[in-house]
């Protein structure tokens, strides 16, 4: 019984973390190409552009055209 409860708790925690994921718009420094990612950029080749985070991927995709200017 305790094993099932622990497994259920783990499954719920995984689902909750996925449901509350934030999305970020990042731009590659060299090519100026933009994309939407689920984690903040930690590499030095990518920089975050736009607001801090978006709650849904579709919101980020909509805003990528206005906050990211590819040259």
Coordinates of N, CA and C in Angstrom, one line a residue:
X1 N 0.8 -1.2 0.0 CA 0.0 0.0 0.0 C 0.9 1.3 0.0
X2 N 1.9 1.3 0.8 CA 2.8 2.4 0.9 C 3.5 2.6 -0.4
X3 N 3.9 1.5 -1.1 CA 4.6 1.6 -2.3 C 3.7 2.2 -3.4
X4 N 2.4 1.9 -3.4 CA 1.5 2.5 -4.4 C 1.3 3.9 -4.1
X5 N 1.2 4.3 -2.9 CA 1.1 5.7 -2.5 C 2.3 6.5 -3.0
X6 N 3.5 6.0 -2.8 CA 4.7 6.7 -3.2 C 4.8 6.8 -4.7
X7 N 4.4 5.8 -5.4 CA 4.4 5.8 -6.9 C 3.4 6.8 -7.4
X8 N 2.2 6.9 -6.8 CA 1.2 7.8 -7.2 C 1.6 9.3 -6.9
X9 N 2.3 9.5 -5.8 CA 2.8 10.8 -5.4 C 3.9 11.3 -6.4
X10 N 4.7 10.4 -6.8 CA 5.8 10.7 -7.8 C 5.2 11.0 -9.1
X11 N 4.2 10.3 -9.6 CA 3.5 10.5 -10.8 C 2.8 11.9 -10.8
X12 N 2.2 12.2 -9.8 CA 1.5 13.5 -9.7 C 2.5 14.6 -9.7
X13 N 3.6 14.5 -9.0 CA 4.6 15.5 -9.0 C 5.2 15.7 -10.3
X14 N 5.4 14.7 -11.1 CA 5.9 14.8 -12.5 C 4.9 15.5 -13.4
X15 N 3.7 15.2 -13.2 CA 2.6 15.9 -14.0 C 2.5 17.3 -13.7
X16 N 2.6 17.6 -12.4 CA 2.5 19.0 -12.0 C 3.7 19.9 -12.4
X17 N 4.9 19.3 -12.4 CA 6.1 20.0 -12.9 C 6.0 20.3 -14.4
X18 N 5.4 19.4 -15.1 CA 5.3 19.6 -16.6 C 4.2 20.6 -16.8
X19 N 3.1 20.6 -16.1 CA 2.0 21.5 -16.3 C 2.4 22.9 -15.9
X20 N 3.3 23.1 -15.0 CA 3.6 24.5 -14.6 C 5.0 24.9 -15.2
X21 N 5.3 24.3 -16.3 CA 6.6 24.7 -17.0 C 6.5 26.1 -17.6
X22 N 7.6 26.8 -17.5 CA 7.7 28.1 -18.2 C 8.4 28.0 -19.5
X23 N 8.1 28.9 -20.4 CA 8.7 28.9 -21.7 C 9.4 30.2 -21.9
X24 N 10.6 30.2 -22.5 CA 11.4 31.3 -22.7 C 11.7 31.5 -24.2
X25 N 11.9 32.7 -24.7 CA 12.3 33.0 -26.0 C 13.8 33.3 -25.9
X26 N 14.6 32.6 -26.7 CA 16.1 32.7 -26.7 C 16.5 33.0 -28.1
X27 N 17.7 33.7 -28.2 CA 18.3 34.1 -29.5 C 19.7 33.7 -29.4
X28 N 20.1 33.0 -30.5 CA 21.6 32.6 -30.7 C 22.3 33.9 -31.0
X29 N 23.4 34.1 -30.3 CA 24.2 35.3 -30.6 C 24.8 35.4 -32.0
X30 N 25.3 34.3 -32.5 CA 26.0 34.3 -33.7 C 25.1 34.5 -34.9
X31 N 24.0 33.7 -35.0 CA 23.1 33.7 -36.1 C 21.9 34.6 -36.0
X32 N 21.6 35.1 -34.7 CA 20.4 35.9 -34.4 C 19.1 35.1 -34.6
X33 N 19.2 33.8 -34.7 CA 17.9 33.0 -34.8 C 17.3 32.8 -33.5
X34 N 16.0 32.8 -33.4 CA 15.2 32.7 -32.2 C 14.5 31.4 -32.1
X35 N 14.2 30.9 -30.9 CA 13.4 29.8 -30.7 C 12.8 29.8 -29.3
X36 N 11.8 29.0 -29.0 CA 11.2 28.8 -27.7 C 11.7 27.6 -27.0
X37 N 12.1 27.8 -25.8 CA 12.7 26.7 -25.0 C 12.0 26.6 -23.6
X38 N 12.1 25.5 -23.0 CA 11.5 25.3 -21.7 C 12.4 25.6 -20.5
X39 N 13.6 25.8 -20.7 CA 14.5 26.2 -19.6 C 15.3 27.5 -20.0
X40 N 15.7 28.2 -18.9 CA 16.4 29.4 -19.2 C 17.8 29.1 -19.8
X41 N 18.3 29.9 -20.7 CA 19.6 29.6 -21.3 C 20.7 29.7 -20.3
X42 N 21.5 28.7 -20.2 CA 22.7 28.8 -19.3 C 24.0 28.8 -20.1
X43 N 23.9 28.5 -21.4 CA 25.0 28.6 -22.3 C 25.3 30.1 -22.7
X44 N 26.5 30.4 -23.0 CA 26.8 31.8 -23.4 C 26.5 32.1 -24.9
X45 N 26.2 31.0 -25.6 CA 25.8 31.2 -27.0 C 24.4 31.7 -27.2
X46 N 23.6 31.5 -26.2 CA 22.1 31.9 -26.3 C 21.8 32.9 -25.3
X47 N 21.0 33.9 -25.7 CA 20.6 34.9 -24.7 C 19.0 34.9 -24.7
X48 N 18.5 35.3 -23.5 CA 17.0 35.4 -23.4 C 16.6 36.7 -23.9
X49 N 15.5 36.7 -24.6 CA 14.9 38.0 -25.1 C 13.5 38.0 -24.7
X50 N 12.9 39.2 -24.6 CA 11.5 39.3 -24.2 C 11.3 39.3 -22.7
X51 N 10.0 39.1 -22.3 CA 9.7 39.0 -20.9 C 10.4 37.8 -20.2
X52 N 10.3 37.8 -18.9 CA 11.0 36.8 -18.1 C 10.5 35.4 -18.6
X53 N 9.2 35.1 -18.6 CA 8.7 33.8 -19.0 C 7.3 33.8 -19.5
X54 N 6.9 32.8 -20.2 CA 5.5 32.6 -20.7 C 5.0 31.4 -20.0
X55 N 3.7 31.4 -19.7 CA 3.1 30.2 -19.1 C 2.8 29.1 -20.1
X56 N 2.5 29.4 -21.3 CA 2.3 28.4 -22.3 C 3.2 28.5 -23.5
X57 N 3.4 27.5 -24.2 CA 4.3 27.5 -25.4 C 3.6 28.3 -26.5
X58 N 2.3 28.3 -26.6 CA 1.6 29.0 -27.7 C 1.8 30.5 -27.4
X59 N 1.7 31.0 -26.2 CA 2.0 32.4 -25.8 C 3.3 32.8 -26.3
X60 N 4.3 32.0 -26.0 CA 5.7 32.3 -26.4 C 5.8 32.4 -27.9
X61 N 5.2 31.4 -28.6 CA 5.3 31.4 -30.1 C 4.6 32.6 -30.7
X62 N 3.6 33.1 -30.1 CA 2.9 34.3 -30.6 C 3.8 35.6 -30.4
X63 N 4.5 35.6 -29.3 CA 5.3 36.8 -29.0 C 6.7 36.8 -29.6
X64 N 7.1 35.7 -30.2 CA 8.4 35.6 -30.7 C 8.6 36.5 -31.9
X65 N 7.5 36.8 -32.6 CA 7.6 37.7 -33.8 C 7.7 39.1 -33.4
X66 N 7.3 39.5 -32.2 CA 7.4 40.9 -31.8 C 8.6 41.2 -30.9
X67 N 9.1 40.2 -30.2 CA 10.2 40.5 -29.3 C 11.5 40.1 -29.9
X68 N 11.5 39.3 -30.9 CA 12.8 38.8 -31.5 C 12.9 39.3 -32.9
X69 N 13.9 40.1 -33.1 CA 14.2 40.7 -34.4 C 15.4 39.9 -35.0
X70 N 15.2 39.1 -35.9 CA 16.3 38.3 -36.5 C 16.9 39.2 -37.7
X71 N 18.2 39.4 -37.6 CA 18.9 40.2 -38.6 C 19.8 39.3 -39.5

